[in-house]
Short mmCIF file of C-alpha atoms in Angstrom, two decimals:
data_model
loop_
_atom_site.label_atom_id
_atom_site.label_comp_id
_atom_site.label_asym_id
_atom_site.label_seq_id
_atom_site.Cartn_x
_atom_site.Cartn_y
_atom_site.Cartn_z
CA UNK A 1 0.00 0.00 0.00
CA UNK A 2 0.45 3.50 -0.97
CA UNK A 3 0.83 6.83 1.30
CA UNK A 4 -0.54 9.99 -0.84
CA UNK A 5 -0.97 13.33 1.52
CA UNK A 6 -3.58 15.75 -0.18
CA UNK A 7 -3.87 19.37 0.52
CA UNK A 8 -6.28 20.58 -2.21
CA UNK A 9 -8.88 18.79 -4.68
CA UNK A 10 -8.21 15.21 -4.53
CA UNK A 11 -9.43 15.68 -1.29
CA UNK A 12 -12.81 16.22 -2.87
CA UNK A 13 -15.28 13.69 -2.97
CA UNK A 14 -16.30 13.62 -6.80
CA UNK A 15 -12.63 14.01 -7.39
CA UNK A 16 -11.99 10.98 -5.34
CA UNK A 17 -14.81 9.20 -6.80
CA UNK A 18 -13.57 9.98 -10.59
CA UNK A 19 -9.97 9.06 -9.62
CA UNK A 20 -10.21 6.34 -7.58
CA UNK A 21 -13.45 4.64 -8.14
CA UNK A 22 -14.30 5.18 -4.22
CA UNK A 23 -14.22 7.71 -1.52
CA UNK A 24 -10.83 7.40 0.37
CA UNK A 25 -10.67 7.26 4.52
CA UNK A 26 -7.23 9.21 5.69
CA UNK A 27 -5.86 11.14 8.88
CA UNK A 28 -4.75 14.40 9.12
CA UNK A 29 -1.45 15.99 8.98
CA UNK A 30 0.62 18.53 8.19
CA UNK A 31 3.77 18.78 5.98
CA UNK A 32 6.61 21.51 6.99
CA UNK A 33 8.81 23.77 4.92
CA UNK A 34 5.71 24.16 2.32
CA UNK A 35 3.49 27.01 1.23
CA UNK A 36 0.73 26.55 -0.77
CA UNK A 37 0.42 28.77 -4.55
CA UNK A 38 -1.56 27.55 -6.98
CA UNK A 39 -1.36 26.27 -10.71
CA UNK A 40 -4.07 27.21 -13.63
CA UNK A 41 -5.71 23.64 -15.21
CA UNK A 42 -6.06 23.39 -19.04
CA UNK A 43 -6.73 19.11 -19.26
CA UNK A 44 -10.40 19.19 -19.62
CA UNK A 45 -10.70 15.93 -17.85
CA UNK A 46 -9.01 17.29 -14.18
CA UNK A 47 -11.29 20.87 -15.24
CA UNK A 48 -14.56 18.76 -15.27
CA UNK A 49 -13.52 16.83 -11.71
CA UNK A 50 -12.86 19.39 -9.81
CA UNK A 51 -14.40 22.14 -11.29
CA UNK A 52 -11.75 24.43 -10.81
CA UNK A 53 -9.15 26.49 -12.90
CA UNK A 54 -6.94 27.29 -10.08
CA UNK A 55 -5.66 24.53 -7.84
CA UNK A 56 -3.85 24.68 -5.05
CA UNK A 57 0.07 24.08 -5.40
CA UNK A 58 2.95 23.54 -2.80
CA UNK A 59 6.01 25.59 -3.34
CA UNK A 60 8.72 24.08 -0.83
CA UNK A 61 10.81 27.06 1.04
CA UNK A 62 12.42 24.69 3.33
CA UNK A 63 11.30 27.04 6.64
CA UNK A 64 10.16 24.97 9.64
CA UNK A 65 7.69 27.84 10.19
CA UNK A 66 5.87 27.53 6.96
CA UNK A 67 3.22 24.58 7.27
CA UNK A 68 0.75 23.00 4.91
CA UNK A 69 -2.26 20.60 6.08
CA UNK A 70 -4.14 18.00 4.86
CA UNK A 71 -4.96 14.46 4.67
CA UNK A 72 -2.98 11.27 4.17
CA UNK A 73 -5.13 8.51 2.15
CA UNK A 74 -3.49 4.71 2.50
CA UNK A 75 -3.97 4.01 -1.18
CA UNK A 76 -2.89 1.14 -3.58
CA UNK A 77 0.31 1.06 -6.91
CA UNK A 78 -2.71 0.96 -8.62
CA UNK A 79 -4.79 4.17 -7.74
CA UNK A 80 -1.15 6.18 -7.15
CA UNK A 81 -0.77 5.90 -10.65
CA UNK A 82 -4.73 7.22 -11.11
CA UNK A 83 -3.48 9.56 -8.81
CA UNK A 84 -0.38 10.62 -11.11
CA UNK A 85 -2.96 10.56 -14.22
CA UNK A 86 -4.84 13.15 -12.72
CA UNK A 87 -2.02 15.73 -11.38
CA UNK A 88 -1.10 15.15 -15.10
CA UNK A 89 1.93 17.68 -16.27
CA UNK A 90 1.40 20.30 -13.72
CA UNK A 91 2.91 18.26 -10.61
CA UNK A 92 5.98 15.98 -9.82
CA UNK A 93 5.37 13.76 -7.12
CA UNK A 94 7.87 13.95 -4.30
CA UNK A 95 8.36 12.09 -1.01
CA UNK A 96 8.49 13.49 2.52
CA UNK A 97 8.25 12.94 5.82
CA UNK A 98 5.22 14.50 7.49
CA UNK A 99 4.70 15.97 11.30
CA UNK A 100 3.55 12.49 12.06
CA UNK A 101 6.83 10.57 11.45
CA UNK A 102 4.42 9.12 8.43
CA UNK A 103 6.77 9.06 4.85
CA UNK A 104 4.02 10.00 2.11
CA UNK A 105 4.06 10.96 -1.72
CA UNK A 106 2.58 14.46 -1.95
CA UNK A 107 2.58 16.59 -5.84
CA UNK A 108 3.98 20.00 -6.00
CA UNK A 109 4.08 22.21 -8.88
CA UNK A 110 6.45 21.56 -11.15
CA UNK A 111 7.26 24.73 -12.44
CA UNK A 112 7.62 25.80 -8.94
CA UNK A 113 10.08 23.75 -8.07
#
């Protein structure tokens, strides 16, 4: 099994439900040395899920101050790779190690990086 932390839309349900065929169960947490910009959608497919132009987008800055929360879903190879279909070119998936002690995949913009 999988570790994916969300902070923005696939923490929506019909995103969830589009992506992953099912609504996900996760626990909070919260991710250090992030901020959160955002990143305009053009795929028509992610547009229609979320229903949003704008979604949200970490920008690491490496400060223990700055903090970012959300949600880590226990997933499967299978649905990361839904996961990574639906962040399509806009995000890089990175891992990191979360206030928990949990290690988790999270996407942050790629042209932010």
């Amino acid at each position: 099994m999988e570790k994916l932390f969300s902070y923005g839309t696939l923490q929506l349900e019909q995103v969830q439900l589009d992506t992953f065929g099912r609504l996900l169960e996760g626990q909070a947490d919260t991710l250090q040395g992030y901020v959160i910009g955002e990143v305009e959608i053009s795929d028509a497919a992610v547009l229609k899920s979320s229903g949003q132009r704008f979604h949200p987008a970490l920008i690491k800055t490496g400060l223990a101050t700055d903090t970012v929360t959300g949600t880590i879903f226990t997933i499967t190879a299978e649905e990361l790779a839904n996961a990574d279909n639906y962040e399509v070119n806009d995000y890089v998936r990175v891992e990191e190690i979360f206030s928990s002690g949990i290690n988790a995949w999270v996407y942050v913009a790629k042209s932010l990086i």
